[in-house]
Coordinates of C-alpha atoms in Angstrom, one line a residue:
M14 CA -38.3 -19.0 88.1
E15 CA -35.3 -21.1 89.3
L16 CA -34.5 -21.4 93.0
H17 CA -31.2 -19.5 92.5
D18 CA -33.3 -16.6 91.1
V19 CA -35.6 -16.8 94.1
W20 CA -32.6 -16.7 96.5
F21 CA -31.2 -13.7 94.7
V22 CA -34.5 -11.9 95.4
L23 CA -34.5 -13.1 99.0
I24 CA -31.0 -11.8 99.6
A25 CA -31.9 -8.5 98.0
V26 CA -34.8 -8.3 100.4
L27 CA -32.5 -9.1 103.4
W28 CA -30.1 -6.3 102.4
T29 CA -33.0 -3.9 101.8
G30 CA -34.4 -4.7 105.3
Y31 CA -30.9 -4.2 106.8
F32 CA -30.4 -0.8 105.1
F33 CA -33.9 0.3 106.0
L34 CA -33.5 -0.5 109.7
E35 CA -29.8 -0.1 110.3
G36 CA -30.0 3.0 108.1
F37 CA -31.7 5.2 110.7
D38 CA -29.7 3.3 113.3
F39 CA -26.5 4.6 111.8
G40 CA -28.1 8.0 111.3
I41 CA -28.8 8.3 114.9
G42 CA -25.2 7.4 115.8
V43 CA -24.0 10.2 113.5
L44 CA -26.5 12.7 114.9
T45 CA -25.3 12.2 118.4
K46 CA -22.5 14.7 117.5
L47 CA -24.4 16.8 114.9
L48 CA -27.8 17.2 116.6
A49 CA -27.5 16.8 120.4
R50 CA -26.3 19.8 122.4
D51 CA -25.5 18.1 125.7
R52 CA -25.1 14.7 127.3
S53 CA -28.8 14.3 128.1
E54 CA -29.9 14.9 124.5
R55 CA -27.3 12.4 123.3
R56 CA -28.8 10.0 125.7
V57 CA -32.2 10.7 124.3
L58 CA -31.0 9.9 120.8
I59 CA -29.3 6.7 121.9
N60 CA -32.4 5.6 123.8
T61 CA -34.5 5.9 120.6
I62 CA -32.6 3.0 119.2
G63 CA -31.6 1.3 122.4
P64 CA -34.2 -1.4 122.4
V65 CA -33.9 -2.2 118.6
W66 CA -30.3 -1.6 117.3
D67 CA -29.1 -5.2 118.0
G68 CA -32.2 -6.7 116.4
N69 CA -31.6 -4.5 113.3
E70 CA -28.2 -6.2 112.9
V71 CA -29.8 -9.6 112.6
W72 CA -30.7 -8.6 109.0
L73 CA -27.0 -8.3 108.2
L74 CA -26.2 -11.7 109.8
S75 CA -29.1 -13.2 107.8
A76 CA -28.0 -11.6 104.5
G77 CA -24.4 -12.8 105.0
G78 CA -25.5 -16.3 106.0
A79 CA -27.9 -16.6 103.1
T80 CA -25.2 -15.4 100.7
F81 CA -22.7 -18.0 102.1
A82 CA -25.2 -20.9 101.8
A83 CA -27.0 -19.9 98.6
F84 CA -24.1 -18.4 96.6
P85 CA -20.8 -19.7 98.0
E86 CA -18.8 -18.5 95.0
W87 CA -20.2 -15.0 95.4
Y88 CA -19.5 -15.1 99.2
A89 CA -15.9 -16.3 98.7
T90 CA -15.0 -13.7 96.0
L91 CA -16.7 -10.9 97.8
F92 CA -15.2 -11.5 101.2
S93 CA -11.7 -12.2 99.9
G94 CA -11.6 -9.2 97.6
F95 CA -13.3 -6.8 100.0
Y96 CA -11.6 -8.2 103.1
L97 CA -10.2 -5.0 104.5
P98 CA -13.3 -2.7 104.2
L99 CA -15.5 -5.5 105.4
L100 CA -13.2 -6.2 108.4
L101 CA -13.3 -2.4 109.2
I102 CA -17.1 -2.5 109.1
L103 CA -17.1 -5.6 111.4
I104 CA -14.8 -3.9 113.9
C105 CA -17.0 -0.8 113.9
L106 CA -20.1 -2.8 114.5
I107 CA -18.4 -4.6 117.4
V108 CA -17.0 -1.4 119.0
R109 CA -20.4 0.4 118.4
G110 CA -22.3 -2.3 120.3
V111 CA -19.8 -2.3 123.1
A112 CA -20.1 1.6 123.3
F113 CA -23.9 1.4 123.6
E114 CA -23.6 -0.9 126.6
Y115 CA -20.5 0.5 128.3
R116 CA -21.1 4.2 128.0
V117 CA -23.2 4.5 131.2
K118 CA -21.2 1.9 133.2
R119 CA -19.1 4.7 134.8
P120 CA -20.1 8.3 135.6
E121 CA -16.8 10.0 134.6
E122 CA -17.2 12.6 131.8
R123 CA -14.1 11.4 130.0
W124 CA -15.2 7.8 130.0
Q125 CA -18.6 8.7 128.6
R126 CA -17.2 11.1 126.0
N127 CA -14.8 8.5 124.6
W128 CA -17.6 6.0 124.1
E129 CA -19.7 8.8 122.5
H130 CA -16.8 9.3 120.0
A131 CA -16.9 5.6 119.3
I132 CA -20.6 5.6 118.6
F133 CA -20.2 8.5 116.2
W134 CA -17.3 7.2 114.2
C135 CA -18.5 3.6 114.3
S136 CA -21.8 4.7 112.8
L137 CA -20.3 7.0 110.2
L138 CA -17.7 4.7 108.7
P139 CA -20.0 1.7 108.1
A140 CA -22.7 4.0 106.6
F141 CA -20.1 5.2 104.1
L142 CA -18.3 1.9 103.5
W143 CA -21.5 0.0 102.7
G144 CA -22.1 2.4 99.8
V145 CA -18.6 2.0 98.6
A146 CA -18.9 -1.8 98.7
F147 CA -22.2 -2.0 96.8
G148 CA -21.0 0.6 94.3
N149 CA -18.2 -1.7 93.4
I150 CA -20.4 -4.7 93.3
V151 CA -22.7 -3.0 90.8
R152 CA -19.9 -1.4 88.8
G153 CA -17.8 -4.6 88.5
V154 CA -14.4 -5.5 89.9
Q155 CA -11.4 -7.3 88.7
I156 CA -12.4 -11.0 88.8
D157 CA -10.3 -13.5 86.8
A158 CA -11.3 -16.8 85.1
H159 CA -10.9 -18.6 88.4
K160 CA -13.5 -16.4 90.0
E161 CA -10.9 -14.7 92.2
Y162 CA -10.5 -11.0 92.8
V163 CA -7.2 -9.9 91.5
G164 CA -7.4 -6.1 92.2
S165 CA -6.2 -4.1 95.2
V166 CA -8.0 -2.2 97.9
L167 CA -7.1 1.1 96.1
D168 CA -9.1 -0.2 93.1
L169 CA -12.2 -0.1 95.2
L170 CA -11.8 3.6 95.9
N171 CA -13.0 4.8 92.4
P172 CA -15.2 7.8 91.9
Y173 CA -18.4 5.9 91.3
A174 CA -18.0 3.8 94.5
L175 CA -17.0 6.8 96.6
L176 CA -20.1 8.7 95.4
G177 CA -22.1 5.7 96.4
G178 CA -20.6 5.9 99.9
L179 CA -21.5 9.6 100.2
V180 CA -25.1 8.7 99.1
T181 CA -25.6 6.0 101.7
L182 CA -24.0 8.2 104.4
T183 CA -26.2 11.2 103.7
L184 CA -29.3 9.1 103.1
F185 CA -28.9 7.1 106.3
T186 CA -28.3 10.3 108.3
F187 CA -31.4 11.9 106.7
H188 CA -33.3 8.7 107.6
G189 CA -32.0 8.9 111.1
A190 CA -33.0 12.6 111.5
V191 CA -36.5 11.9 110.4
F192 CA -36.6 8.9 112.9
A193 CA -35.3 11.2 115.6
S194 CA -38.1 13.8 114.9
L195 CA -40.6 10.9 115.0
K196 CA -39.4 9.5 118.4
T197 CA -38.4 12.6 120.4
L198 CA -40.0 15.5 122.2
G199 CA -39.1 19.2 122.8
G200 CA -36.3 21.1 121.2
I201 CA -34.4 18.1 119.9
R202 CA -37.5 17.2 117.9
E203 CA -37.6 20.6 116.2
R204 CA -33.9 20.6 115.5
A205 CA -34.2 17.1 114.1
R206 CA -36.8 18.3 111.6
R207 CA -34.6 21.2 110.5
T208 CA -31.6 19.0 110.2
A209 CA -33.6 16.5 108.1
T210 CA -34.4 19.3 105.7
V211 CA -30.8 20.2 105.1
L212 CA -29.7 16.5 104.9
G213 CA -32.5 15.7 102.5
L214 CA -31.6 18.4 100.1
V215 CA -27.9 17.2 100.0
T216 CA -29.0 13.6 99.7
A217 CA -31.3 14.5 96.8
V218 CA -28.5 16.0 94.8
L219 CA -26.0 13.2 95.4
A220 CA -28.7 10.5 94.9
V221 CA -29.8 11.9 91.6
V222 CA -26.3 12.0 90.3
F223 CA -25.4 8.5 91.5
L224 CA -28.6 6.8 90.5
G225 CA -28.6 8.6 87.1
W226 CA -25.0 7.4 86.6
T227 CA -26.1 3.9 87.4
Q228 CA -29.1 4.0 85.1
L229 CA -27.0 5.4 82.1
D230 CA -24.3 2.7 82.6
K231 CA -26.3 -0.4 83.4
G232 CA -30.0 0.4 83.7
D233 CA -33.1 -0.8 82.0
T234 CA -36.8 0.0 82.2
A235 CA -37.3 -1.7 85.6
S236 CA -34.4 0.1 87.1
L237 CA -35.6 3.4 85.7
V238 CA -39.0 2.8 87.4
A239 CA -37.2 2.0 90.7
M240 CA -35.0 5.2 90.3
A241 CA -38.1 7.3 89.7
V242 CA -39.8 5.9 92.8
A243 CA -36.7 6.6 94.9
V244 CA -36.5 10.2 93.8
V245 CA -40.2 10.9 94.2
A246 CA -40.3 9.3 97.6
L247 CA -37.3 11.4 98.7
V248 CA -39.0 14.6 97.6
A249 CA -42.2 13.5 99.3
G250 CA -40.3 12.8 102.5
L251 CA -38.9 16.3 102.4
V252 CA -42.4 17.8 101.9
M253 CA -43.9 15.8 104.7
N254 CA -41.0 16.7 107.0
H255 CA -41.5 20.4 106.2
R256 CA -45.2 20.0 107.1
G257 CA -44.5 18.3 110.4
R258 CA -45.9 14.9 109.3
E259 CA -43.1 12.9 110.8
G260 CA -44.7 9.5 110.4
W261 CA -45.2 10.0 106.6
S262 CA -41.8 11.5 106.3
F263 CA -40.2 8.5 107.8
A264 CA -42.3 6.2 105.6
F265 CA -41.2 8.0 102.5
S266 CA -37.5 8.1 103.5
G267 CA -37.8 4.3 104.0
V268 CA -39.3 3.9 100.6
T269 CA -36.4 5.9 99.2
I270 CA -34.0 3.4 100.6
V271 CA -36.0 0.4 99.5
A272 CA -36.3 1.7 95.9
A273 CA -32.7 2.7 95.7
V274 CA -31.5 -0.7 96.8
A275 CA -34.0 -2.4 94.5
M276 CA -32.6 -0.4 91.6
L277 CA -29.0 -1.6 92.4
F278 CA -30.1 -5.2 92.5
L279 CA -32.1 -4.8 89.3
T280 CA -29.1 -3.5 87.5
L281 CA -27.0 -6.3 88.9
F282 CA -29.3 -9.3 87.9
P283 CA -28.6 -11.9 86.6
N284 CA -25.0 -11.2 87.8
V285 CA -24.1 -11.3 91.4
M286 CA -20.6 -9.8 90.9
P287 CA -19.6 -8.6 87.4
S288 CA -16.0 -8.9 86.2
S289 CA -14.5 -5.7 84.9
L290 CA -11.9 -7.7 83.0
N291 CA -14.1 -10.0 80.9
E292 CA -17.9 -10.4 80.9
S293 CA -17.5 -14.1 80.5
W294 CA -15.9 -14.2 83.9
N295 CA -18.9 -12.6 85.6
L296 CA -20.3 -14.4 88.7
T297 CA -24.0 -15.0 88.0
V298 CA -26.9 -16.5 89.9
A299 CA -26.3 -19.7 87.9
N300 CA -22.6 -20.3 88.1
A301 CA -22.2 -19.0 91.7
S302 CA -25.1 -20.8 93.4
S303 CA -25.3 -23.9 95.5
S304 CA -26.9 -27.1 94.4
A305 CA -30.7 -27.3 93.8
Y306 CA -31.1 -29.6 96.9
T307 CA -29.3 -27.1 99.1
L308 CA -31.5 -24.2 97.9
K309 CA -34.6 -26.3 98.4
I310 CA -33.7 -27.1 102.1
M311 CA -32.9 -23.4 102.6
T312 CA -36.2 -22.4 101.2
W313 CA -38.1 -24.6 103.6
C314 CA -36.1 -23.3 106.6
A315 CA -36.6 -19.6 105.5
G316 CA -40.3 -20.1 105.0
I317 CA -40.7 -21.3 108.6
A318 CA -38.3 -19.0 110.5
T319 CA -38.8 -15.7 108.7
P320 CA -42.4 -15.0 109.8
V321 CA -41.5 -15.7 113.4
V322 CA -38.6 -13.2 113.2
L323 CA -40.7 -10.6 111.5
L324 CA -43.5 -10.9 114.1
Y325 CA -41.1 -10.7 117.0
Q326 CA -39.3 -7.6 115.6
G327 CA -42.5 -5.9 114.8
W328 CA -43.8 -6.5 118.3
T329 CA -40.5 -5.0 119.7
Y330 CA -41.1 -1.8 117.7
W331 CA -44.7 -1.6 118.9
V332 CA -43.8 -2.0 122.5
F333 CA -41.2 0.8 122.3
R334 CA -43.2 3.1 120.0
K335 CA -43.6 6.1 122.4
R336 CA -41.7 9.4 122.1
I337 CA -39.0 10.3 124.7
G338 CA -37.4 13.5 125.8
T339 CA -34.8 14.9 128.2
Q340 CA -37.4 14.7 131.0
H341 CA -37.2 11.0 130.8
I342 CA -33.5 10.9 131.4
A343 CA -32.3 10.2 134.9
D344 CA -30.1 12.8 136.5
A345 CA -27.3 10.2 136.9
H346 CA -26.9 10.3 133.1

């Protein structure tokens, strides 16, 4: 296996880790409006991700940085062609982070309510737009012979990509509902389980259509196996949620995300960004990658730094593993 193939796999792993962790993160943000009944319950939901949300976003920075260094042609075409949606995602992530920190800086109801609106919308929009972006990457976009995107923003809003956006939005919200049931106490825990059931059923329908469409259009045996794992894991997550086995339900919802993202990358390889104009203009792992020396240095750096980051993040989740409820929220909130 060539180093550019290795880095394609590593970037796929980084995106998978980001969607697994930030997925329930986004889901909790959406559920602050759908699940919580009052300000104390919204605070409970926010506190479930309070110690970890910023660490989850490190995976996005790593994926973007690795793409820039390992596949500069892919990075340049992707970020120039998808400039507006990616800028919107970036703005949402910035505002969302500020909202988490600033919401409780003042006691006025209007102040806190406005930041809660920001958390909701700045969680919902990225969850949807990431699906649209990856749907377009897999489907193929208008790339010319000079490796430049020549389409428009409206070209990105095609039925396949929009369906992908709905899948990521519902799947992440389902993932967040299961996480909420795993991390909370009392009435909000029970409502989270009921909400997860509804969201899981909706997700199952949308995901089967989207993944089936992907398989029929670009799939092979490996992607079919990944699709089967995703569907079975989603069903298993719903069953475990119904039985009140929240830990197992969360594990299976995570497997669903991992398998679904793996399927998309399997259908993509050896391309990194197909051209819908001419297959000979596809960006591939070979023609879009950096030099072998650059990839070699990156491999050594990743091999040293990655275990440290994983150990630290795992320790963070272990420290903040206990459930919380409204009884843990101070009256000032």
